[in-house]
JSON list of C-alpha atoms in Angstrom, two decimals:
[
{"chain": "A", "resi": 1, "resn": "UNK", "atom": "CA", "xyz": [0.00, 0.00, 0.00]},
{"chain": "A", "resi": 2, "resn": "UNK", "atom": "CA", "xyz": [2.75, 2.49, 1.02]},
{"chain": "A", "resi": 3, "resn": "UNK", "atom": "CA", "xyz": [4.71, 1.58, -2.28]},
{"chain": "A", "resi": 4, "resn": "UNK", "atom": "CA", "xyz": [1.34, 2.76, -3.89]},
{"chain": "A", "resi": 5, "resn": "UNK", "atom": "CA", "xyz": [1.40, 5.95, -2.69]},
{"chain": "A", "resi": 6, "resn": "UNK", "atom": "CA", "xyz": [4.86, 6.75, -3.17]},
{"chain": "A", "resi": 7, "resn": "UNK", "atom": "CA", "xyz": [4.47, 5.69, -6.80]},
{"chain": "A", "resi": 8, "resn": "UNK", "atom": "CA", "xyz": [1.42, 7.83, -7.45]},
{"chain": "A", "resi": 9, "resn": "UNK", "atom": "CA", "xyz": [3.45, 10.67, -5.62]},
{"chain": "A", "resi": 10, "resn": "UNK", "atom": "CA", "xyz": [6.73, 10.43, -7.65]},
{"chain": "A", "resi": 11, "resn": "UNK", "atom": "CA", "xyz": [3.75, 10.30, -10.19]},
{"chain": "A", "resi": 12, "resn": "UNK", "atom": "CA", "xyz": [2.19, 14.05, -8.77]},
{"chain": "A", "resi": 13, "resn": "UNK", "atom": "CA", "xyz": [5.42, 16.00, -8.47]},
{"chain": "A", "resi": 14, "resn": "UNK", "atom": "CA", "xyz": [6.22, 16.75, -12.22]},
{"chain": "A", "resi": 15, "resn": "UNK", "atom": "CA", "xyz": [2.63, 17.57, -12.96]},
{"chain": "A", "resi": 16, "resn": "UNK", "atom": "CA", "xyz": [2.86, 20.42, -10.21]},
{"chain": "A", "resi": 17, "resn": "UNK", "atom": "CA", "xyz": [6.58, 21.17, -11.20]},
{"chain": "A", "resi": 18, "resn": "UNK", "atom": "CA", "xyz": [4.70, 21.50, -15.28]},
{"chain": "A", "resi": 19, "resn": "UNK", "atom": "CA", "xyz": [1.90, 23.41, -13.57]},
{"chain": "A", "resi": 20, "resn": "UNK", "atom": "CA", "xyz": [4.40, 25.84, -11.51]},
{"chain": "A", "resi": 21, "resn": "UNK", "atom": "CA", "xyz": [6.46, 26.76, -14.33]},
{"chain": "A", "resi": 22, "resn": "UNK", "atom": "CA", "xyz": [3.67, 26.97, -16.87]},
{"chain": "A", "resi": 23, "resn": "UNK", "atom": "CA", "xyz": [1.55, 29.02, -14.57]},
{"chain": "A", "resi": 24, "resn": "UNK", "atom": "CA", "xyz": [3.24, 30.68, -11.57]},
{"chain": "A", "resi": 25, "resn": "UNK", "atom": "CA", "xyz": [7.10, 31.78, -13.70]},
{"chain": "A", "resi": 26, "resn": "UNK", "atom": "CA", "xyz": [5.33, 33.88, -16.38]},
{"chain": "A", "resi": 27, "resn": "UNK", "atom": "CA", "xyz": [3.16, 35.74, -13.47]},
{"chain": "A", "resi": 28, "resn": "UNK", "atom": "CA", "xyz": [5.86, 36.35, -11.17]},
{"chain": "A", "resi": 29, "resn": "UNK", "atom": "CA", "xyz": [7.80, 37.41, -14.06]},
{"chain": "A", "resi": 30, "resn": "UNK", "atom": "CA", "xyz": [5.06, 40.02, -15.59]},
{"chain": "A", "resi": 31, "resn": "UNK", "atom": "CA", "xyz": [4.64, 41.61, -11.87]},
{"chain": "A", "resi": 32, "resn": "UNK", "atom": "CA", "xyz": [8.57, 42.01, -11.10]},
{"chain": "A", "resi": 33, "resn": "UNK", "atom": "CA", "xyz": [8.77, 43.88, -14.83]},
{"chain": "A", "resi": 34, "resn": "UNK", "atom": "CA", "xyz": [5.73, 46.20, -13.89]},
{"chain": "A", "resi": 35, "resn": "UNK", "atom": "CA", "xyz": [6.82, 47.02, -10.94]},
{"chain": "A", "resi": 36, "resn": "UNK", "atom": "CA", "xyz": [10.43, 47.46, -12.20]},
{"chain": "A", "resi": 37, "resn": "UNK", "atom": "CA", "xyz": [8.85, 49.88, -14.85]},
{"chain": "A", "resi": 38, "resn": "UNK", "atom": "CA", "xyz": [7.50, 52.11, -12.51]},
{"chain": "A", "resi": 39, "resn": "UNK", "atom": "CA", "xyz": [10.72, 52.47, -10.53]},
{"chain": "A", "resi": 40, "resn": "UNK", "atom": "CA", "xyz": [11.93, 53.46, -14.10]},
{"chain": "A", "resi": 41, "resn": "UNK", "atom": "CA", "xyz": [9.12, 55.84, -13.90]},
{"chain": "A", "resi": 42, "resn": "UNK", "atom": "CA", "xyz": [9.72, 57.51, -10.93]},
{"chain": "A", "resi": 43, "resn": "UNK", "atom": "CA", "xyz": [13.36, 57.96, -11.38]},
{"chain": "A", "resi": 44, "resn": "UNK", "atom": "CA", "xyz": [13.00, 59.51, -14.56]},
{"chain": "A", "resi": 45, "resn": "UNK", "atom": "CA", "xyz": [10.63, 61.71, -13.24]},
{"chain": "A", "resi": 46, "resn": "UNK", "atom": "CA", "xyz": [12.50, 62.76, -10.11]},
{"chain": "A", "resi": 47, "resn": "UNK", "atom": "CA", "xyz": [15.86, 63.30, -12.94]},
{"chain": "A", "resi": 48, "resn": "UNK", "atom": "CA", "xyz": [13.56, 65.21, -14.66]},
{"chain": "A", "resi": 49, "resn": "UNK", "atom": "CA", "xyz": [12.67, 67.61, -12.06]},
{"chain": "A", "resi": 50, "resn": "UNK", "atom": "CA", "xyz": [15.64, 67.91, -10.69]},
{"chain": "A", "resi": 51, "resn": "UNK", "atom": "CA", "xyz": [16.82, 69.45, -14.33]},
{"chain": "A", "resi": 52, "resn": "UNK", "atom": "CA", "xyz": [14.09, 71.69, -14.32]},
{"chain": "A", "resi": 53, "resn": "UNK", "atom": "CA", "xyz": [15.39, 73.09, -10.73]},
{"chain": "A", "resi": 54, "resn": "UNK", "atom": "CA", "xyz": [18.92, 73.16, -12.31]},
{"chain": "A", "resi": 55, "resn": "UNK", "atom": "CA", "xyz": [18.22, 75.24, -15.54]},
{"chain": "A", "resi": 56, "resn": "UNK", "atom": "CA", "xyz": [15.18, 77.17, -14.74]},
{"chain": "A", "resi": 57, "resn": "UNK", "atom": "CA", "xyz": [15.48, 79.55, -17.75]},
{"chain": "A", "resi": 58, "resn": "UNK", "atom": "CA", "xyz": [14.44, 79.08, -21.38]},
{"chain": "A", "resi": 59, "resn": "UNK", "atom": "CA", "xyz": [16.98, 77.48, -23.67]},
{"chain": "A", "resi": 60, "resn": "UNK", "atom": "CA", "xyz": [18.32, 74.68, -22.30]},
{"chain": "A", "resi": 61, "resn": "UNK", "atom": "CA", "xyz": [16.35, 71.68, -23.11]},
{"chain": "A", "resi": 62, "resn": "UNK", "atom": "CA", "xyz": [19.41, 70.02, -25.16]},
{"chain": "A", "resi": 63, "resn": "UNK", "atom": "CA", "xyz": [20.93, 70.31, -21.45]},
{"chain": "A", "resi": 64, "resn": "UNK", "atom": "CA", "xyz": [18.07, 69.20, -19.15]},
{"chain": "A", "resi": 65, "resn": "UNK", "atom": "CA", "xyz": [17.74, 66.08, -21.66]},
{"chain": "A", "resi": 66, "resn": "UNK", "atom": "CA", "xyz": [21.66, 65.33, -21.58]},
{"chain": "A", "resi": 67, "resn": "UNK", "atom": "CA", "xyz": [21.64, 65.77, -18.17]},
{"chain": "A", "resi": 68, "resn": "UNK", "atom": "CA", "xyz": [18.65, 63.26, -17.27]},
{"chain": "A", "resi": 69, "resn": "UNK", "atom": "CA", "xyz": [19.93, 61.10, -20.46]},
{"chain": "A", "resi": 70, "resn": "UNK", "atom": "CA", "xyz": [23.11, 60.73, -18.44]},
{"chain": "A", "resi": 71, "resn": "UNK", "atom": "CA", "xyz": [21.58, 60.32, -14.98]},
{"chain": "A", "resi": 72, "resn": "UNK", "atom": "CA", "xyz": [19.32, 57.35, -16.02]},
{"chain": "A", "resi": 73, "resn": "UNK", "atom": "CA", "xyz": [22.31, 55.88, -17.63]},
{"chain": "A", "resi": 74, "resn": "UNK", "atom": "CA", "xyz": [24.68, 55.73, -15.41]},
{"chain": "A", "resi": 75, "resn": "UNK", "atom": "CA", "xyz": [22.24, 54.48, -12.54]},
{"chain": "A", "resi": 76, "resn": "UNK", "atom": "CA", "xyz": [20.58, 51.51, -14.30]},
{"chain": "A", "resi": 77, "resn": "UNK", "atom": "CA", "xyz": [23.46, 50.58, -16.77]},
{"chain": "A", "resi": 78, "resn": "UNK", "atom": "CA", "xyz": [26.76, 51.18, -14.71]},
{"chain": "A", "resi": 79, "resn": "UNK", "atom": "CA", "xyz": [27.21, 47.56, -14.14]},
{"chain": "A", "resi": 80, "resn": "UNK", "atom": "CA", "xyz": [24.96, 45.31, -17.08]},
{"chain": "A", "resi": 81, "resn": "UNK", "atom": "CA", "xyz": [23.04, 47.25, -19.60]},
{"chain": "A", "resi": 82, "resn": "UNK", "atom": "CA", "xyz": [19.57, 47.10, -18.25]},
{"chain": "A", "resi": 83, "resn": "UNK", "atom": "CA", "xyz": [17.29, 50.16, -20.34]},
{"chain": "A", "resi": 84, "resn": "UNK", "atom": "CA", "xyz": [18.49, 51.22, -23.89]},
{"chain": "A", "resi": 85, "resn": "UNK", "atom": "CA", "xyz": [19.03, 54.88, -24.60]},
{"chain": "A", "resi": 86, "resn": "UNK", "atom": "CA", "xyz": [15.33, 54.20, -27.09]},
{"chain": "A", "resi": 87, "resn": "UNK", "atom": "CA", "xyz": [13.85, 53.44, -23.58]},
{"chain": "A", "resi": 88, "resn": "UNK", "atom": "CA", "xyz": [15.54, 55.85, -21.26]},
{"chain": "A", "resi": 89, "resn": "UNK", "atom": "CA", "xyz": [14.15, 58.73, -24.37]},
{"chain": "A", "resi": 90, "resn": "UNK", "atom": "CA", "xyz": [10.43, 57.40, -23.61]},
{"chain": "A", "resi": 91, "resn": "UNK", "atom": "CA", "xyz": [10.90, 57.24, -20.18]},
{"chain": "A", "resi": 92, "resn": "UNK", "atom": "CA", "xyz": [12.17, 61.19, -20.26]},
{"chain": "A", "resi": 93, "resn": "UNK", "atom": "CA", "xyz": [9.29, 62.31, -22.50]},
{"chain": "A", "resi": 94, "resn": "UNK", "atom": "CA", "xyz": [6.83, 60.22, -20.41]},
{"chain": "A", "resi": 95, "resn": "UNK", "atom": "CA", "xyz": [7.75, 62.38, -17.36]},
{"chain": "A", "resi": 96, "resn": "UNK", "atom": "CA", "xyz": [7.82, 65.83, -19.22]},
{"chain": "A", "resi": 97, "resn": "UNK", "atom": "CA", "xyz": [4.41, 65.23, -20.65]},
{"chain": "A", "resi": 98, "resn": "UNK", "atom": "CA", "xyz": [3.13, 63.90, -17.09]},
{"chain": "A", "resi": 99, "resn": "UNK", "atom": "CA", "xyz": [5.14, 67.12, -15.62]},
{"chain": "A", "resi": 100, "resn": "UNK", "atom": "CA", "xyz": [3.44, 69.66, -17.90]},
{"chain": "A", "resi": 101, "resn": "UNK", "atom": "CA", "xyz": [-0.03, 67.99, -17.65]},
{"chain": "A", "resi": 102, "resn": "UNK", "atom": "CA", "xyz": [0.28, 68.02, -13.58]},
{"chain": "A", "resi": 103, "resn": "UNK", "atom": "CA", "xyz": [1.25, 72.15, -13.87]},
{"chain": "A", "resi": 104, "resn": "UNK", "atom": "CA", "xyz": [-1.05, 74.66, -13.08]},
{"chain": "A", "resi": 105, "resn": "UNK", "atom": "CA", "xyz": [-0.26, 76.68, -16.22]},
{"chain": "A", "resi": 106, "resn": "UNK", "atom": "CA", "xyz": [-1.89, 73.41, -18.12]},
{"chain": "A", "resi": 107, "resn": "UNK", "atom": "CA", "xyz": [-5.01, 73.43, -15.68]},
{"chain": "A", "resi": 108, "resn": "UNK", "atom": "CA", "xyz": [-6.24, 76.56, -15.82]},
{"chain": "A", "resi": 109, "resn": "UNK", "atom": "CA", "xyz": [-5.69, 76.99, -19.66]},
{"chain": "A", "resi": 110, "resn": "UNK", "atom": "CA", "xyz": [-3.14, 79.21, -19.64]},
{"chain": "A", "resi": 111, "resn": "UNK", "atom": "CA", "xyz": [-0.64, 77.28, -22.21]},
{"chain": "A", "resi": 112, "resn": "UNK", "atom": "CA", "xyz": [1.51, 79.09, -24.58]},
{"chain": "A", "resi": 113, "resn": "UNK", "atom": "CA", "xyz": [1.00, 82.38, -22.81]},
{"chain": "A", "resi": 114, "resn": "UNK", "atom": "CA", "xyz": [3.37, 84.91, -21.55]},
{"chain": "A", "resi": 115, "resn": "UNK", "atom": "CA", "xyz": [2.18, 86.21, -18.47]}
]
């Protein structure tokens, strides 16, 4: 009788091994990259605040976007390449759009004017 159920659970294991890694590997691995993402997120948009603080006159968005560029670089590929520069460029306009759309300038209306 015991070698019965030692057969049938030498028999089990594999199946829940299959059902694990069929199941369980690709779920852990989708919620690790979203919530990696949004790290990405929020550093880019803390970089890119902090260059707005840095230059806060007109004329320098070649050096607010080097700056950040650089930032995000060197923190997530100074060891193993982990973002390409494509990504890191998304990432940056991601926060500058989310930036402008959060300023009060943008909610009351008042784009594009010189006050």
């Amino acid at each position: 009788m015991s070698e019965n159920i030692s057969n049938a659970l030498l028999g089990i294991i594999p199946v829940i091994g299959a059902v694990i890694t069929y199941f369980l590997v690709p779920w852990m691995k989708a919620n690790l990259d979203s919530a990696k993402l949004q790290q990405y997120r929020e550093w880019a948009s803390l970089a890119v605040k902090a260059a707005e603080l840095l230059w806060k006159e007109a004329g320098h968005g070649d050096d607010k976007k080097a700056y950040v560029t650089g930032f995000l670089d060197r923190m997530f590929n100074s060891k193993t390449p982990v973002i390409t520069r494509e990504q890191i460029d998304i990432l940056i306009e991601s926060a500058v759009k989310q930036m402008e759309d959060a300023s009060p300038r943008a909610a009351s209306g008042q784009e594009g004017r010189n006050l």
